[in-house]
Amino acid sequence: LGLSGPPGAGKSTFIECFGKMLTERKYKVSVLAVDPSSSTSGGSLLGDKTRMTELSRDMNAYIRPSPTRGTLGGVTRTTNEAILLCEGGGYDVVLVETVGVGQSEFAVADMVDMFILLLPPAGGDELQGIKRGIIEMADLVAINKADGDLVVPARRIQAEYVSAMKLLRKRSKIWRPKV
């Protein structure tokens, strides 16, 4: 599964929760977390693993943060090979968290079985959903953080994206993207 979304959408938190649910069901889970590299120093924070503290201690999980090193599209130059290595290493589920910062970080969509776009309830209006790019590549759009005071904005943004996705060309004859 490939996951992308804007900063603050809760990608790492979602992956930790989902990953723990899978490992509790006896699946082996691999997480390939991609972090942006500085154009000045070339370094990366690689902080995603520290945000997944419970999953990082789980013996049925493997978390590998990697820097982009200037590669565009939200992944690294070797993400596809890393996915194959994880599958060959016996991992049942491979989760790829992209850099996820805009409309063009969807290269992972061609590497995975399902591409999920994670959005916060205050992630923009319907016009944002109509933009081509990342939204038309998503197999699933998940509105995250939809609790408490954010329930109403989450339902509104869900309705806006459902409406916007009706305007997009179908990529598959058998799967219609869900919100």
mmCIF file of C-alpha atoms in Angstrom:
data_model
loop_
_atom_site.group_PDB
_atom_site.id
_atom_site.type_symbol
_atom_site.label_atom_id
_atom_site.label_comp_id
_atom_site.label_asym_id
_atom_site.label_seq_id
_atom_site.Cartn_x
_atom_site.Cartn_y
_atom_site.Cartn_z
ATOM 1 C CA LEU A 1 0.000 0.000 0.000
ATOM 2 C CA GLY A 2 1.273 3.457 -0.850
ATOM 3 C CA LEU A 3 0.232 6.360 1.366
ATOM 4 C CA SER A 4 0.557 10.050 0.686
ATOM 5 C CA GLY A 5 -0.964 13.260 1.939
ATOM 6 C CA PRO A 6 -0.083 16.732 3.107
ATOM 7 C CA PRO A 7 2.045 17.362 6.198
ATOM 8 C CA GLY A 8 -0.055 16.959 9.329
ATOM 9 C CA ALA A 9 -2.571 14.600 7.737
ATOM 10 C CA GLY A 10 -1.500 11.892 10.198
ATOM 11 C CA LYS A 11 0.273 9.507 7.830
ATOM 12 C CA SER A 12 2.707 8.145 10.432
ATOM 13 C CA THR A 13 0.009 7.858 13.103
ATOM 14 C CA PHE A 14 -2.289 6.056 10.666
ATOM 15 C CA ILE A 15 0.504 3.680 9.633
ATOM 16 C CA GLU A 16 1.350 2.889 13.258
ATOM 17 C CA CYS A 17 -2.296 2.119 14.123
ATOM 18 C CA PHE A 18 -2.906 0.127 10.948
ATOM 19 C CA GLY A 19 0.437 -1.670 11.266
ATOM 20 C CA LYS A 20 -0.271 -2.669 14.882
ATOM 21 C CA MET A 21 -3.704 -3.969 13.861
ATOM 22 C CA LEU A 22 -2.050 -6.107 11.178
ATOM 23 C CA THR A 23 0.715 -7.464 13.441
ATOM 24 C CA GLU A 24 -1.876 -8.352 16.101
ATOM 25 C CA ARG A 25 -3.508 -10.468 13.384
ATOM 26 C CA LYS A 26 -0.147 -12.203 12.832
ATOM 27 C CA TYR A 27 0.839 -10.405 9.620
ATOM 28 C CA LYS A 28 4.454 -9.345 9.087
ATOM 29 C CA VAL A 29 4.498 -5.660 8.192
ATOM 30 C CA SER A 30 7.193 -3.604 6.532
ATOM 31 C CA VAL A 31 7.088 0.201 6.478
ATOM 32 C CA LEU A 32 9.198 2.123 3.985
ATOM 33 C CA ALA A 33 9.038 5.756 5.098
ATOM 34 C CA VAL A 34 10.419 8.376 2.720
ATOM 35 C CA ASP A 35 11.657 11.711 4.053
ATOM 36 C CA PRO A 36 12.674 14.743 2.019
ATOM 37 C CA SER A 37 16.355 15.592 1.731
ATOM 38 C CA SER A 38 17.672 19.098 2.182
ATOM 39 C CA SER A 39 18.674 20.761 -1.074
ATOM 40 C CA THR A 40 21.340 22.608 0.921
ATOM 41 C CA SER A 41 22.978 19.914 3.051
ATOM 42 C CA GLY A 42 21.604 16.743 1.439
ATOM 43 C CA GLY A 43 20.591 15.460 4.883
ATOM 44 C CA SER A 44 17.227 14.127 6.067
ATOM 45 C CA LEU A 45 15.609 13.995 9.491
ATOM 46 C CA LEU A 46 14.300 10.430 9.006
ATOM 47 C CA GLY A 47 11.897 11.050 11.872
ATOM 48 C CA ASP A 48 9.027 8.790 10.810
ATOM 49 C CA LYS A 49 10.366 5.834 12.771
ATOM 50 C CA THR A 50 10.419 7.876 15.977
ATOM 51 C CA ARG A 51 6.722 8.713 15.479
ATOM 52 C CA MET A 52 5.900 4.995 15.266
ATOM 53 C CA THR A 53 7.284 3.996 18.665
ATOM 54 C CA GLU A 54 4.977 1.037 19.327
ATOM 55 C CA LEU A 55 5.277 -0.393 15.840
ATOM 56 C CA SER A 56 9.063 0.035 15.843
ATOM 57 C CA ARG A 57 9.255 -2.259 18.901
ATOM 58 C CA ASP A 58 6.984 -4.890 17.343
ATOM 59 C CA MET A 59 8.921 -8.032 16.327
ATOM 60 C CA ASN A 60 6.563 -8.548 13.358
ATOM 61 C CA ALA A 61 7.262 -5.097 11.943
ATOM 62 C CA TYR A 62 10.169 -3.537 10.120
ATOM 63 C CA ILE A 63 10.452 0.223 9.604
ATOM 64 C CA ARG A 64 12.985 1.659 7.182
ATOM 65 C CA PRO A 65 13.211 5.442 6.818
ATOM 66 C CA SER A 66 14.984 6.585 3.646
ATOM 67 C CA PRO A 67 15.945 10.003 2.250
ATOM 68 C CA THR A 68 14.801 11.139 -1.190
ATOM 69 C CA ARG A 69 18.280 12.412 -2.068
ATOM 70 C CA GLY A 70 16.722 14.688 -4.663
ATOM 71 C CA THR A 71 14.430 12.116 -6.279
ATOM 72 C CA LEU A 72 11.061 13.610 -7.223
ATOM 73 C CA GLY A 73 7.642 11.978 -6.972
ATOM 74 C CA GLY A 74 7.613 11.391 -3.207
ATOM 75 C CA VAL A 75 9.770 8.234 -3.205
ATOM 76 C CA THR A 76 13.444 7.307 -3.407
ATOM 77 C CA ARG A 77 15.314 6.068 -6.453
ATOM 78 C CA THR A 78 15.244 2.538 -4.979
ATOM 79 C CA THR A 79 11.753 2.359 -3.428
ATOM 80 C CA ASN A 80 10.512 -0.194 -5.944
ATOM 81 C CA GLU A 81 13.486 -2.469 -5.268
ATOM 82 C CA ALA A 82 12.991 -2.065 -1.500
ATOM 83 C CA ILE A 83 9.363 -3.179 -1.887
ATOM 84 C CA LEU A 84 10.498 -6.299 -3.755
ATOM 85 C CA LEU A 85 13.118 -7.056 -1.086
ATOM 86 C CA CYS A 86 10.514 -6.776 1.667
ATOM 87 C CA GLU A 87 8.134 -9.078 -0.202
ATOM 88 C CA GLY A 88 10.982 -11.532 -0.821
ATOM 89 C CA GLY A 89 11.907 -11.297 2.863
ATOM 90 C CA GLY A 90 8.521 -12.674 3.866
ATOM 91 C CA TYR A 91 6.624 -9.510 4.764
ATOM 92 C CA ASP A 92 2.897 -9.905 4.142
ATOM 93 C CA VAL A 93 2.134 -6.191 3.896
ATOM 94 C CA VAL A 94 4.434 -3.413 2.701
ATOM 95 C CA LEU A 95 3.380 0.149 3.532
ATOM 96 C CA VAL A 96 5.157 2.942 1.675
ATOM 97 C CA GLU A 97 4.805 6.409 3.193
ATOM 98 C CA THR A 98 5.723 9.033 0.613
ATOM 99 C CA VAL A 99 7.126 12.485 1.258
ATOM 100 C CA GLY A 100 3.574 13.608 0.566
ATOM 101 C CA VAL A 101 3.693 17.353 0.216
ATOM 102 C CA GLY A 102 1.684 18.308 -2.849
ATOM 103 C CA GLN A 103 -0.114 17.397 -6.050
ATOM 104 C CA SER A 104 2.718 15.447 -7.714
ATOM 105 C CA GLU A 105 3.985 12.996 -5.078
ATOM 106 C CA PHE A 106 2.348 9.925 -6.569
ATOM 107 C CA ALA A 107 5.155 7.923 -8.220
ATOM 108 C CA VAL A 108 4.425 5.210 -5.644
ATOM 109 C CA ALA A 109 1.017 4.602 -7.297
ATOM 110 C CA ASP A 110 2.756 2.596 -10.023
ATOM 111 C CA MET A 111 4.657 0.498 -7.458
ATOM 112 C CA VAL A 112 1.830 -0.661 -5.188
ATOM 113 C CA ASP A 113 -1.452 -2.548 -5.320
ATOM 114 C CA MET A 114 -3.366 0.345 -3.729
ATOM 115 C CA PHE A 115 -2.574 4.043 -3.430
ATOM 116 C CA ILE A 116 -4.206 5.853 -0.503
ATOM 117 C CA LEU A 117 -4.418 9.619 -0.202
ATOM 118 C CA LEU A 118 -4.796 10.655 3.433
ATOM 119 C CA LEU A 119 -6.324 14.097 3.996
ATOM 120 C CA PRO A 120 -7.077 16.149 7.103
ATOM 121 C CA PRO A 121 -10.622 17.557 7.515
ATOM 122 C CA ALA A 122 -9.401 21.086 6.820
ATOM 123 C CA GLY A 123 -7.504 20.108 3.681
ATOM 124 C CA GLY A 124 -9.024 22.474 1.139
ATOM 125 C CA ASP A 125 -12.207 22.851 -0.822
ATOM 126 C CA GLU A 126 -13.664 20.920 -3.726
ATOM 127 C CA LEU A 127 -11.470 22.865 -6.139
ATOM 128 C CA GLN A 128 -8.441 21.203 -4.540
ATOM 129 C CA GLY A 129 -9.997 17.811 -5.305
ATOM 130 C CA ILE A 130 -10.604 18.669 -8.932
ATOM 131 C CA LYS A 131 -6.918 19.386 -9.543
ATOM 132 C CA ARG A 132 -5.358 16.679 -11.617
ATOM 133 C CA GLY A 133 -2.328 14.915 -10.275
ATOM 134 C CA ILE A 134 -2.369 13.101 -6.992
ATOM 135 C CA ILE A 135 -6.145 12.971 -6.594
ATOM 136 C CA GLU A 136 -6.713 11.172 -9.892
ATOM 137 C CA MET A 137 -4.094 8.569 -8.958
ATOM 138 C CA ALA A 138 -5.712 7.690 -5.608
ATOM 139 C CA ASP A 139 -7.508 4.369 -5.242
ATOM 140 C CA LEU A 140 -8.815 5.479 -1.861
ATOM 141 C CA VAL A 141 -9.121 8.911 -0.280
ATOM 142 C CA ALA A 142 -9.261 8.705 3.514
ATOM 143 C CA ILE A 143 -10.294 11.709 5.573
ATOM 144 C CA ASN A 144 -8.258 11.368 8.768
ATOM 145 C CA LYS A 145 -8.665 13.029 12.175
ATOM 146 C CA ALA A 146 -12.451 12.894 11.768
ATOM 147 C CA ASP A 147 -13.430 13.052 15.410
ATOM 148 C CA GLY A 148 -14.497 15.570 18.051
ATOM 149 C CA ASP A 149 -14.942 19.063 16.623
ATOM 150 C CA LEU A 150 -13.661 17.864 13.249
ATOM 151 C CA VAL A 151 -16.557 15.467 12.496
ATOM 152 C CA VAL A 152 -18.597 18.084 10.615
ATOM 153 C CA PRO A 153 -15.652 19.467 8.570
ATOM 154 C CA ALA A 154 -14.596 15.864 7.810
ATOM 155 C CA ARG A 155 -18.048 14.983 6.468
ATOM 156 C CA ARG A 156 -18.067 18.177 4.390
ATOM 157 C CA ILE A 157 -14.646 17.500 2.853
ATOM 158 C CA GLN A 158 -15.673 13.880 2.207
ATOM 159 C CA ALA A 159 -18.752 15.046 0.280
ATOM 160 C CA GLU A 160 -16.637 17.552 -1.672
ATOM 161 C CA TYR A 161 -14.121 14.902 -2.697
ATOM 162 C CA VAL A 162 -16.838 12.399 -3.637
ATOM 163 C CA SER A 163 -18.323 15.068 -5.883
ATOM 164 C CA ALA A 164 -14.956 16.073 -7.336
ATOM 165 C CA MET A 165 -13.916 12.483 -8.077
ATOM 166 C CA LYS A 166 -16.997 11.993 -10.251
ATOM 167 C CA LEU A 167 -15.390 14.417 -12.718
ATOM 168 C CA LEU A 168 -12.221 12.350 -13.093
ATOM 169 C CA ARG A 169 -11.618 9.781 -15.813
ATOM 170 C CA LYS A 170 -11.819 6.192 -14.629
ATOM 171 C CA ARG A 171 -8.446 4.435 -14.460
ATOM 172 C CA SER A 172 -9.906 0.962 -14.028
ATOM 173 C CA LYS A 173 -12.950 -0.893 -15.296
ATOM 174 C CA ILE A 174 -13.287 -2.854 -12.060
ATOM 175 C CA TRP A 175 -12.393 -0.359 -9.294
ATOM 176 C CA ARG A 176 -13.970 2.982 -8.615
ATOM 177 C CA PRO A 177 -11.986 5.078 -6.101
ATOM 178 C CA LYS A 178 -13.672 5.505 -2.728
ATOM 179 C CA VAL A 179 -13.681 8.426 -0.288
#
